[in-house]
């Protein structure tokens, strides 16, 4: 086996180890909360030693941030993809249906996301990471609304496209907070769909109004 082949195998193994650590950490963080988890617990859940952990992450904080960024970037990409499926115009009810299916993932993600929010509220450096993700999510929504141009009229109360994007993210925040408490995913999905349709149209579901 050549040095190049050996290096490639080591790199693949390290990528797999990192992914397994992130998956295990997601399950442990969701079950116990970020502040109550130790490196040993993550290693045990993943089936690795502390050495494997430290070959991929310097600290539990670094792992937590990597986990959040991975999931948050995936959601932003999915939202952008869901909004890109229409033609030049924007069928608001259809787009809302697709977006709510993407945004309302699972309760475990919402628990981890809430932990990150609380952590960020106490640490300005962490807050910047969260604000960057939220700005990216709003940007994907605003960019799609901008491409619809005059074909899709937004309610004047929202002000402009950026205001509409802020409103969409705020509606998601509110509905998912309720979801954490009542655990009713289907109700949350229906309610978010109605709320977003009302925000982005005259409330009738007619995107040309």
N, CA and C of each residue as an Amber inpcrd file, in Angstrom:
protein
   627
   0.8500000  -1.2000000   0.0000000   0.0000000   0.0000000   0.0000000
   0.8870000   1.2520000   0.0000000   0.5690000   2.1990000  -0.8830000
   1.3610000   3.4150000  -0.9780000   1.0290000   4.3700000   0.1660000
   1.9290000   5.3450000   0.3520000   1.6960000   6.3700000   1.3810000
   0.4060000   7.1270000   1.0850000   0.1610000   7.3900000  -0.1950000
  -1.0440000   8.1160000  -0.5820000  -2.3070000   7.3300000  -0.2260000
  -2.2930000   6.0300000  -0.4760000  -3.4480000   5.1880000  -0.1510000
  -3.6670000   5.1130000   1.3520000  -2.5700000   5.0070000   2.0990000
  -2.6710000   4.9680000   3.5560000  -3.2650000   6.2590000   4.0840000
  -2.7790000   7.3850000   3.5590000  -3.2840000   8.6990000   3.9880000
  -4.7640000   8.8310000   3.6840000  -5.1810000   8.3390000   2.4990000
  -6.5840000   8.4160000   2.1190000  -7.4590000   7.5830000   3.0620000
  -6.9920000   6.4080000   3.4420000  -7.7450000   5.5580000   4.3600000
  -7.8490000   6.1930000   5.7400000  -6.7530000   6.7940000   6.2030000
  -6.7660000   7.4700000   7.5050000  -7.7280000   8.6400000   7.4910000
  -7.7170000   9.4050000   6.3900000  -8.6090000  10.5560000   6.2730000
 -10.0650000  10.1220000   6.2840000 -10.3900000   9.0550000   5.5390000
 -11.7680000   8.5530000   5.5230000 -12.2030000   8.0880000   6.9050000
 -11.2830000   7.4000000   7.5960000 -11.6100000   6.9140000   8.9370000
 -11.8440000   8.0780000   9.8920000 -11.0370000   9.1180000   9.7580000
 -11.2040000  10.2740000  10.6420000 -12.5180000  10.9880000  10.3620000
 -12.8950000  11.1120000   9.0890000 -14.1740000  11.7260000   8.7300000
 -15.3200000  10.9240000   9.3190000 -15.2210000   9.5990000   9.2350000
 -16.2670000   8.7320000   9.7780000 -16.3370000   8.8440000  11.3040000
 -15.1660000   8.9070000  11.9380000 -15.1310000   9.0540000  13.4060000
 -15.7670000  10.3590000  13.8350000 -15.4370000  11.4280000  13.1370000
 -16.0080000  12.7340000  13.4700000 -17.5250000  12.7200000  13.3080000
 -17.9980000  12.1310000  12.2090000 -19.4440000  12.0640000  11.9690000
 -20.1400000  11.2470000  13.0510000 -19.5290000  10.1420000  13.4590000
 -20.1230000   9.3060000  14.5070000 -20.1600000  10.0390000  15.8480000
 -19.1190000  10.8050000  16.1410000 -19.0940000  11.5900000  17.3770000
 -20.1920000  12.6520000  17.3640000 -20.3860000  13.2920000  16.2230000
 -21.4390000  14.3080000  16.1070000 -22.8230000  13.6910000  16.2660000
 -23.0350000  12.5350000  15.6510000 -24.3330000  11.8580000  15.7760000
 -24.6030000  11.4490000  17.2240000 -23.5800000  10.9010000  17.8820000
 -23.7390000  10.4900000  19.2720000 -23.9830000  11.7020000  20.1620000
 -23.2520000  12.7790000  19.9160000 -23.4170000  13.9880000  20.7180000
 -24.8130000  14.5680000  20.5590000 -25.3490000  14.5110000  19.3490000
 -26.6970000  15.0170000  19.1150000 -27.7050000  14.2980000  20.0020000
 -27.6080000  12.9740000  20.0460000 -28.5360000  12.1850000  20.8550000
 -28.3620000  12.4820000  22.3450000 -27.1100000  12.5920000  22.8040000
 -26.8550000  12.8320000  24.2300000 -27.2620000  14.2410000  24.6290000
 -26.9480000  15.2350000  23.7980000 -27.3360000  16.6140000  24.1020000
 -28.8570000  16.7550000  24.1600000 -29.5420000  16.1200000  23.2230000
 -31.0050000  16.2120000  23.1950000 -31.6100000  15.5670000  24.4280000
 -31.0150000  14.4750000  24.8950000 -31.5620000  13.7460000  26.0330000
 -31.2770000  14.4280000  27.3640000 -30.0730000  15.0370000  27.5010000
 -29.6560000  15.5280000  28.8140000 -29.4630000  17.0350000  28.8920000
 -29.2430000  17.6960000  27.7460000 -28.9480000  19.1230000  27.7580000
 -27.4560000  19.3600000  27.7100000 -27.0440000  20.3970000  26.9930000
 -25.6220000  20.6590000  26.7550000 -24.8260000  20.7800000  28.0540000
 -25.3280000  21.5120000  29.0140000 -24.5850000  21.7600000  30.2420000
 -24.4650000  20.5500000  31.1520000 -25.1290000  19.4640000  30.8310000
 -25.1280000  18.2780000  31.7010000 -24.4390000  17.0800000  31.0600000
 -23.7030000  17.3210000  29.9990000 -23.0700000  16.2370000  29.2560000
 -21.5540000  16.3190000  29.4110000 -20.9140000  15.1750000  29.5780000
 -19.4540000  15.1190000  29.6790000 -18.8680000  14.5190000  28.4030000
 -17.5830000  14.7410000  28.2060000 -16.8960000  14.1410000  27.0660000
 -16.9840000  12.6190000  27.1430000 -16.8560000  12.0830000  28.3530000
 -16.9200000  10.6320000  28.5250000 -18.2570000  10.0650000  28.0320000
 -19.3400000  10.7810000  28.2960000 -20.6600000  10.3050000  27.8670000
 -20.7850000  10.2970000  26.3460000 -20.2340000  11.3210000  25.7050000
 -20.2690000  11.3620000  24.2400000 -19.4350000  10.2150000  23.6690000
 -18.2480000  10.0000000  24.2450000 -17.3810000   8.9240000  23.7690000
 -18.0470000   7.5620000  23.9500000 -18.6670000   7.3730000  25.1010000
 -19.3380000   6.0960000  25.3610000 -20.4700000   5.8600000  24.3710000
 -21.2640000   6.9010000  24.1030000 -22.3820000   6.7660000  23.1640000
 -21.8900000   6.4690000  21.7520000 -20.7250000   7.0200000  21.3900000
 -20.1850000   6.8220000  20.0380000 -19.3470000   5.5530000  19.9310000
 -18.9130000   5.0210000  21.0890000 -18.0680000   3.8300000  21.0730000
 -16.6160000   4.1320000  20.8030000 -16.1590000   5.3310000  21.2150000
 -14.7740000   5.7320000  20.9970000 -14.0930000   6.0950000  22.3100000
 -12.7710000   6.2140000  22.2520000 -11.9860000   6.6300000  23.4050000
 -11.8720000   8.1550000  23.4510000 -11.3940000   8.6670000  24.5830000
 -11.1350000  10.1070000  24.6850000 -10.1090000  10.5470000  23.6440000
  -9.1700000   9.6480000  23.3180000  -8.1690000   9.9840000  22.3070000
  -8.8090000  10.2750000  20.9590000  -9.8110000   9.4760000  20.6000000
 -10.5210000   9.7110000  19.3380000 -11.2470000  11.0450000  19.3840000
 -11.8110000  11.3470000  20.5490000 -12.5020000  12.6390000  20.6900000
 -11.5260000  13.7850000  20.4580000 -10.3880000  13.7530000  21.1700000
  -9.4490000  14.8780000  21.0980000  -8.6870000  14.9520000  19.7780000
  -8.7500000  13.9050000  18.9990000  -8.1520000  13.9910000  17.6640000
  -9.0690000  14.7290000  16.6930000 -10.3060000  14.9710000  17.1200000
 -11.2770000  15.6770000  16.2740000 -11.7510000  17.0040000  16.8480000
 -11.7910000  17.1090000  18.1670000 -12.3000000  18.3200000  18.8120000
 -11.4260000  18.6880000  20.0060000 -11.2490000  19.9770000  20.2130000
 -10.4510000  20.4300000  21.3550000 -11.2490000  20.4130000  22.6500000
 -12.5660000  20.5410000  22.5340000 -13.3930000  20.6410000  23.7300000
 -14.8290000  20.2590000  23.3970000 -15.6340000  20.1050000  24.4420000
 -17.0560000  19.8340000  24.2510000 -17.7390000  21.0310000  23.5930000
 -17.3090000  22.2400000  23.9280000 -17.8480000  23.4430000  23.2900000
 -17.6440000  23.3950000  21.7820000 -16.4320000  23.0300000  21.3640000
 -16.1430000  22.9830000  19.9270000 -17.0360000  21.9650000  19.2310000
 -17.2420000  20.8110000  19.8570000 -18.1200000  19.7920000  19.2830000
 -19.5440000  20.3210000  19.1790000 -19.9990000  20.9930000  20.2260000
 -21.3590000  21.5320000  20.2440000 -21.5550000  22.5390000  19.1250000
 -20.5720000  23.4220000  18.9410000 -20.6680000  24.4140000  17.8650000
 -20.6620000  23.7350000  16.5010000 -19.8090000  22.7170000  16.3330000
 -19.7500000  22.0040000  15.0550000 -21.0800000  21.3210000  14.7550000
 -21.6820000  20.7370000  15.7860000 -22.9770000  20.0840000  15.6280000
 -24.0400000  21.0900000  15.2240000 -24.0670000  22.2270000  15.9070000
 -25.0690000  23.2430000  15.5880000 -24.8940000  23.7520000  14.1590000
 -23.6560000  24.0690000  13.7950000 -23.4270000  24.6060000  12.4420000
 -23.8250000  23.5960000  11.3770000 -23.4970000  22.3340000  11.5910000
 -23.8330000  21.2940000  10.6140000 -25.3370000  21.2250000  10.3870000
 -26.0950000  21.1640000  11.4680000 -27.5550000  21.0540000  11.3550000
 -28.1670000  22.3540000  10.8380000 -27.6740000  23.4900000  11.3270000
 -28.2310000  24.7760000  10.9150000 -27.9750000  25.0370000   9.4270000
 -26.7750000  24.7010000   8.9560000 -26.4630000  24.8880000   7.5360000
 -27.3320000  23.9810000   6.6720000 -27.5820000  22.7610000   7.1450000
 -28.4460000  21.8350000   6.4030000 -29.8510000  22.4140000   6.2670000
 -30.3800000  22.9710000   7.3530000 -31.7270000  23.5350000   7.3180000
 -31.7890000  24.7290000   6.3720000 -30.7860000  25.6170000   6.4540000
 -30.7660000  26.7780000   5.5560000 -30.7410000  26.3370000   4.0950000
 -29.9510000  25.3150000   3.7850000 -29.8940000  24.7960000   2.4100000
 -31.2290000  24.1870000   1.9930000 -31.8790000  23.4760000   2.9090000
 -33.1700000  22.8540000   2.5910000 -34.2470000  23.9040000   2.3560000
 -34.2370000  24.9530000   3.1810000 -35.2110000  26.0250000   2.9970000
 -34.9980000  26.7060000   1.6530000 -33.7390000  27.0010000   1.3360000
 -33.4480000  27.6330000   0.0450000 -33.9050000  26.7410000  -1.1040000
 -33.6680000  25.4310000  -0.9850000 -34.0940000  24.5040000  -2.0210000
 -35.6080000  24.4310000  -2.1530000 -36.3030000  24.4310000  -1.0210000
 -37.7680000  24.3730000  -1.0480000 -38.3530000  25.6120000  -1.6970000
 -37.7380000  26.7630000  -1.4580000 -38.2450000  28.0150000  -2.0160000
 -37.8880000  28.1920000  -3.4870000 -36.9410000  27.4070000  -3.9640000
 -36.4830000  27.5710000  -5.3500000 -37.2840000  26.7430000  -6.3430000
 -38.2370000  25.9540000  -5.8830000 -38.9170000  25.0100000  -6.7650000
 -39.9740000  25.6390000  -7.6600000 -40.5010000  26.8020000  -7.2590000
 -41.4750000  27.4890000  -8.1130000 -40.7760000  28.1390000  -9.2990000
 -41.5690000  28.5810000 -10.2560000 -41.0280000  29.3160000 -11.3860000
 -40.7390000  30.7550000 -11.0020000 -40.8470000  31.6780000 -11.9670000
 -40.5510000  33.0830000 -11.6710000 -41.4350000  33.6660000 -10.5740000
 -42.7050000  33.2570000 -10.5470000 -43.5900000  33.7300000  -9.4930000
 -43.4030000  32.9240000  -8.2250000 -44.2910000  33.1140000  -7.2700000
 -44.1930000  32.3750000  -6.0210000 -45.5870000  31.9450000  -5.5960000
 -45.8130000  30.6460000  -5.6090000 -47.0680000  30.0900000  -5.1190000
 -46.9240000  29.9810000  -3.6060000 -47.4280000  30.9890000  -2.8830000
 -47.1800000  31.0750000  -1.4450000 -47.6650000  29.8460000  -0.6830000
 -48.9190000  29.3960000  -0.8530000 -49.3540000  28.2190000  -0.0940000
 -48.5000000  26.9800000  -0.3710000 -48.1400000  26.7490000  -1.6320000
 -47.3220000  25.5820000  -1.9640000 -45.9220000  25.7130000  -1.3630000
 -45.3430000  26.9180000  -1.4590000 -44.0120000  27.1460000  -0.8850000
 -44.0410000  27.0010000   0.6260000 -45.1010000  27.4960000   1.2520000
 -45.2390000  27.3810000   2.7010000 -45.3110000  25.9080000   3.1060000
 -46.0580000  25.1080000   2.3590000 -46.1480000  23.6730000   2.6580000
 -44.7600000  23.0320000   2.6310000 -43.9780000  23.3650000   1.6060000
 -42.6460000  22.7660000   1.4910000 -41.7340000  23.2340000   2.6260000
 -41.7910000  24.5190000   2.9430000 -40.9110000  25.0720000   3.9780000
 -41.2540000  24.5300000   5.3530000 -42.5460000  24.3950000   5.6580000
 -42.9090000  23.8830000   6.9780000 -42.4690000  22.4330000   7.1420000
 -42.4640000  21.6720000   6.0610000 -41.9810000  20.2980000   6.1420000
 -40.4870000  20.2810000   6.4650000 -39.7510000  21.2590000   5.9500000
 -38.3070000  21.3300000   6.1930000 -38.0030000  21.8850000   7.5850000
 -38.6530000  22.9910000   7.9330000 -38.3290000  23.6760000   9.1830000
 -38.6830000  22.8570000  10.4130000 -39.8420000  22.2300000  10.3780000
 -40.2450000  21.4450000  11.5390000 -39.6070000  20.0640000  11.4460000
 -38.3650000  19.9870000  11.8480000 -37.6760000  18.7080000  11.7950000
 -38.1410000  17.8570000  12.9670000 -37.3140000  17.6400000  13.9430000
 -37.7330000  16.8300000  15.0710000 -37.5050000  17.5780000  16.3830000
 -38.1490000  17.0940000  17.4060000 -38.0820000  17.7670000  18.6950000
 -36.6660000  17.7370000  19.2750000 -35.9030000  16.6990000  18.9900000
 -34.5240000  16.6400000  19.4760000 -33.7050000  17.8150000  18.9540000
 -33.8880000  18.1390000  17.6550000 -33.1710000  19.2880000  17.1050000
 -33.5990000  20.5780000  17.8040000 -34.8800000  20.7220000  18.0660000
 -35.3580000  21.9320000  18.7360000 -34.7820000  22.0490000  20.1420000
 -34.6230000  20.9330000  20.8330000 -34.0160000  20.9620000  22.1620000
 -32.5570000  21.4100000  22.0820000 -31.8100000  20.8610000  21.1330000
 -30.4070000  21.2480000  20.9690000 -30.3050000  22.7110000  20.5520000
 -31.1790000  23.1350000  19.6360000 -31.1740000  24.5260000  19.1770000
 -31.4740000  25.4920000  20.3250000 -32.3980000  25.1100000  21.1990000
 -32.7390000  25.9530000  22.3430000 -31.5800000  26.0370000  23.3230000
 -30.8950000  24.9250000  23.5410000 -29.6840000  24.9460000  24.3760000
 -28.6650000  25.9280000  23.8140000 -28.5030000  25.9020000  22.4870000
 -27.5360000  26.7950000  21.8500000 -27.9610000  28.2500000  22.0180000
 -29.2550000  28.5170000  21.9180000 -29.7700000  29.8730000  22.0900000
 -29.4750000  30.3910000  23.4970000 -29.7350000  29.5670000  24.5130000
 -29.4820000  29.9710000  25.8970000 -27.9860000  30.2000000  26.1210000
 -27.1810000  29.3080000  25.5620000 -25.7210000  29.4600000  25.6780000
 -25.2690000  30.7590000  25.0070000 -25.8180000  31.0370000  23.8260000
 -25.4400000  32.2340000  23.0790000 -25.8550000  33.5080000  23.8030000
 -26.9760000  33.4530000  24.5250000 -27.4610000  34.6380000  25.2270000
 -26.4840000  35.0980000  26.3010000 -25.6210000  34.2000000  26.7610000
 -24.6700000  34.5250000  27.8170000 -23.2530000  34.7340000  27.2980000
 -23.0480000  34.5410000  26.0060000 -21.6990000  34.6290000  25.4390000
 -21.7610000  35.3400000  24.0850000 -21.2770000  36.5850000  24.0100000
 -21.3680000  37.3520000  22.7600000 -20.7100000  36.6550000  21.5640000
 -19.6090000  35.9350000  21.7990000 -18.9340000  35.2520000  20.6840000
 -19.8190000  34.1440000  20.1200000 -20.4740000  33.4230000  20.9980000
 -21.3950000  32.3740000  20.5550000 -22.6070000  32.9950000  19.8660000
 -23.0620000  34.1260000  20.4120000 -24.2210000  34.8070000  19.8350000
 -23.9710000  35.1730000  18.3760000 -22.7340000  35.5380000  18.0590000
 -22.4340000  35.8990000  16.6640000 -22.6490000  34.7160000  15.7330000
 -22.2960000  33.5140000  16.1940000 -22.5160000  32.3230000  15.3750000
 -24.0040000  32.1170000  15.1100000 -24.8030000  32.2740000  16.1570000
 -26.2470000  32.0960000  16.0050000 -26.8440000  33.1720000  15.1010000
 -26.4020000  34.4100000  15.2740000 -26.9160000  35.4990000  14.4460000
 -26.5520000  35.3050000  12.9780000 -25.3650000  34.7560000  12.7300000
 -24.9550000  34.4920000  11.3510000 -25.8830000  33.4630000  10.6950000
 -26.2210000  32.4170000  11.4420000 -27.1300000  31.4150000  10.8890000
 -28.5070000  32.0110000  10.6170000 -29.0200000  32.7710000  11.5830000
 -30.3450000  33.3540000  11.3990000 -30.3550000  34.3220000  10.2190000
 -29.2610000  35.0540000  10.0430000 -29.1660000  35.9760000   8.9080000
 -29.1400000  35.1980000   7.5960000 -28.4640000  34.0460000   7.5880000
 -28.4300000  33.2410000   6.3720000 -29.8170000  32.7040000   6.0460000
 -30.5370000  32.2600000   7.0680000 -31.8810000  31.7430000   6.8540000
 -32.8010000  32.8420000   6.3240000 -32.7470000  34.0190000   6.9560000
 -33.5600000  35.1430000   6.4720000 -33.1520000  35.5350000   5.0550000
 -31.8530000  35.4620000   4.7800000 -31.3770000  35.8200000   3.4440000
 -31.9340000  34.9050000   2.3680000 -32.0310000  33.6020000   2.6630000
 -32.5930000  32.6540000   1.6990000 -34.0490000  32.9790000   1.4160000
 -34.7840000  33.3570000   2.4610000 -36.1990000  33.7070000   2.2990000
 -36.3370000  35.0210000   1.5310000 -35.5460000  36.0210000   1.9100000
 -35.6200000  37.3360000   1.2640000 -35.2310000  37.2490000  -0.2090000
 -34.2030000  36.4390000  -0.5060000 -33.7560000  36.3110000  -1.8960000
 -34.8590000  35.7250000  -2.7620000 -35.5990000  34.7520000  -2.2070000
 -36.6820000  34.1380000  -2.9940000 -37.8260000  35.1180000  -3.2000000
 -38.1630000  35.8670000  -2.1630000 -39.2270000  36.8610000  -2.3000000
 -38.8260000  37.9430000  -3.3020000 -37.5580000  38.3060000  -3.2990000
 -37.0670000  39.3270000  -4.2350000 -37.1680000  38.8280000  -5.6770000
 -36.8760000  37.5480000  -5.8950000 -36.9580000  37.0000000  -7.2580000
 -38.3890000  36.9520000  -7.7670000 -39.3460000  36.8530000  -6.8340000
 -40.7550000  36.8750000  -7.2510000 -41.1470000  38.2630000  -7.7300000
 -40.3980000  39.2850000  -7.2760000 -40.6300000  40.6500000  -7.7190000
 -42.0610000  41.0870000  -7.5460000 -42.5870000  41.7520000  -8.5510000
 -43.9580000  42.2530000  -8.4800000 -45.0100000  41.1990000  -8.6860000
 -44.6090000  39.9570000  -8.9560000 -45.5940000  38.8910000  -9.2050000
 -46.3020000  38.4590000  -7.9290000 -45.6660000  38.6940000  -6.7920000
 -46.2500000  38.2930000  -5.5120000 -46.2500000  39.4950000  -4.5800000
 -47.4390000  40.0460000  -4.3350000 -47.5510000  41.2250000  -3.4910000
 -47.5170000  40.8320000  -2.0180000 -46.6870000  41.5340000  -1.2420000
 -46.6020000  41.2780000   0.1950000 -47.4630000  42.2930000   0.9430000
 -48.0320000  41.9070000   2.0790000 -48.8080000  42.8670000   2.8740000
 -47.9740000  44.0830000   3.2450000 -48.5520000  45.2720000   3.1230000
 -47.8260000  46.5150000   3.3870000 -47.3140000  46.5860000   4.8180000
 -48.0080000  45.9140000   5.7410000 -47.6180000  45.9800000   7.1520000
 -46.2310000  45.4070000   7.4060000 -45.7490000  44.5430000   6.5250000
 -44.4260000  43.9470000   6.7160000 -43.3120000  44.9110000   6.3320000
 -43.6530000  45.9810000   5.6440000 -42.6580000  46.9800000   5.2860000
 -41.9700000  46.6730000   3.9740000 -41.1190000  45.6630000   3.9580000
 -40.3860000  45.2960000   2.7440000 -40.0320000  43.8180000   2.8000000
 -39.2140000  43.3910000   1.8530000 -38.8560000  41.9800000   1.7770000
 -38.0930000  41.5250000   3.0210000 -37.1690000  42.3600000   3.5000000
 -36.4360000  41.9940000   4.7130000 -37.3820000  41.8640000   5.9010000
 -38.3760000  42.7390000   5.9640000 -39.3650000  42.6440000   7.0300000
 -40.1500000  41.3530000   6.9470000 -40.4740000  40.9340000   5.7320000
 -41.1990000  39.6780000   5.5490000 -40.3480000  38.4910000   5.9920000
 -39.0530000  38.5270000   5.6600000 -38.1620000  37.4370000   6.0560000
 -38.0350000  37.3610000   7.5780000 -37.9310000  38.5140000   8.2360000
 -37.8920000  38.5440000   9.6980000 -39.1790000  37.9600000  10.2920000
 -40.2980000  38.2800000   9.6780000 -41.5830000  37.7980000  10.1790000
 -41.6880000  36.2810000  10.0620000 -41.1850000  35.7250000   8.9700000
 -41.2270000  34.2770000   8.7820000 -40.4180000  33.5710000   9.8710000
 -39.2050000  34.0620000  10.1290000 -38.3550000  33.4350000  11.1440000
 -38.9630000  33.6090000  12.5370000 -39.5530000  34.7740000  12.8050000
 -40.1880000  35.0050000  14.1040000 -41.3810000  34.0750000  14.3090000
 -42.1550000  33.8400000  13.2490000 -43.2920000  32.9210000  13.3450000
 -42.8100000  31.5060000  13.6470000 -41.7410000  31.1090000  12.9910000
 -41.1590000  29.7890000  13.2500000 -40.7070000  29.6660000  14.7050000
 -40.0460000  30.7010000  15.2190000 -39.5930000  30.6850000  16.6140000
 -40.7630000  30.4730000  17.5670000 -41.8520000  31.1980000  17.3380000
 -42.9960000  31.0990000  18.2320000 -43.6620000  29.7450000  18.1980000
 -43.8670000  29.2230000  17.0050000 -44.5510000  27.9400000  16.8720000
 -43.7030000  26.8020000  17.4430000 -42.3890000  26.8550000  17.2250000
 -41.5470000  25.7720000  17.7200000 -41.3750000  25.8310000  19.2400000
 -41.4910000  26.9990000  19.8290000 -41.4830000  27.0810000  21.2950000
 -42.6770000  26.3210000  21.8620000 -43.8450000  26.5040000  21.2390000
 -45.0350000  25.7700000  21.6750000 -44.8500000  24.2690000  21.4600000
 -44.2060000  23.9140000  20.3540000 -43.9810000  22.5060000  20.0450000
 -43.1270000  21.8300000  21.1150000 -42.1490000  22.5430000  21.6430000
 -41.3180000  21.9740000  22.7000000 -42.1470000  21.5900000  23.9200000
 -43.2310000  22.3340000  24.1510000 -44.0440000  22.1010000  25.3380000
 -45.1400000  21.0670000  25.1090000 -45.8570000  21.1910000  23.9770000
 -46.9950000  20.2740000  23.7900000 -46.6580000  19.0310000  22.9610000
 -45.5120000  19.0260000  22.2840000 -45.0120000  17.8660000  21.5450000
 -45.9170000  17.4450000  20.3790000 -46.7740000  18.3300000  19.9340000
 -47.7190000  17.9920000  18.8690000 -47.1790000  18.5210000  17.5320000
 -46.4110000  17.6900000  16.8520000 -45.7440000  18.1170000  15.6170000
 -46.7530000  18.4490000  14.5210000 -47.7680000  17.6190000  14.3540000
 -48.7310000  17.8550000  13.2790000 -49.4980000  19.1580000  13.4930000
 -49.8800000  19.4370000  14.7310000 -50.5690000  20.6940000  15.0140000
 -49.6480000  21.8740000  14.7340000 -48.3940000  21.7600000  15.1340000
 -47.4350000  22.8440000  14.9020000 -47.2350000  23.0810000  13.4140000
 -47.1530000  22.0060000  12.6400000 -46.9610000  22.1570000  11.1950000
 -48.1600000  22.8660000  10.5610000 -49.3770000  22.4610000  10.9630000
 -50.5690000  23.1130000  10.4050000 -50.6320000  24.5890000  10.8080000
 -50.3580000  24.8610000  12.0710000 -50.4490000  26.2310000  12.5620000
 -49.4020000  27.1280000  11.9080000 -48.1910000  26.6190000  11.7540000
 -47.1490000  27.4080000  11.0990000 -47.5310000  27.6810000   9.6510000
 -48.1000000  26.6940000   8.9810000 -48.5270000  26.8940000   7.6010000
 -49.5570000  28.0040000   7.4820000 -50.5600000  27.9820000   8.3700000
 -51.5830000  29.0350000   8.3330000 -50.9820000  30.4020000   8.6390000
 -50.1000000  30.4350000   9.6340000 -49.5080000  31.7010000  10.0510000
 -48.6440000  32.3100000   8.9540000 -47.8170000  31.4880000   8.3130000
 -46.9570000  32.0040000   7.2440000 -47.7680000  32.4440000   6.0320000
 -48.8140000  31.6960000   5.6970000 -49.6710000  32.0990000   4.5810000
 -50.3320000  33.4370000   4.8730000 -50.8080000  33.6240000   6.1110000
 -51.4290000  34.8890000   6.4840000 -50.4210000  36.0290000   6.4450000
 -49.1940000  35.7540000   6.8580000 -48.1620000  36.7990000   6.8630000
 -47.7870000  37.2440000   5.4530000 -47.7040000  36.2840000   4.5400000
 -47.1670000  36.5630000   3.2130000 -48.2270000  36.8730000   2.1620000
 -49.5120000  36.7780000   2.5330000 -50.5880000  37.1270000   1.6190000
 -51.5920000  37.9670000   2.3880000 -52.7780000  38.1060000   1.8340000
 -53.8320000  38.8210000   2.5580000 -54.5360000  37.9230000   3.5650000
 -54.0110000  36.6760000   3.6980000 -54.6190000  35.7170000   4.6350000
 -55.5330000  34.7280000   3.9540000 -55.8520000  34.9420000   2.7080000
 -56.7940000  34.0760000   2.0080000 -56.1220000  32.8630000   1.3700000
 -54.7740000  32.9250000   1.2790000 -54.0650000  31.8570000   0.5800000
 -53.8820000  32.1530000  -0.8830000 -54.3680000  33.3210000  -1.3620000
 -54.2200000  33.7310000  -2.7640000 -52.9600000  34.5650000  -2.8780000
 -51.8910000  33.9980000  -3.4640000 -50.6170000  34.6930000  -3.5240000
 -50.6210000  35.8620000  -4.4940000 -51.6980000  36.0350000  -5.2880000
 -51.7390000  37.1520000  -6.2290000 -52.4590000  38.3530000  -5.6480000
 -52.9680000  38.2230000  -4.4380000 -53.7390000  39.3270000  -3.8400000
 -52.8430000  40.5040000  -3.5250000
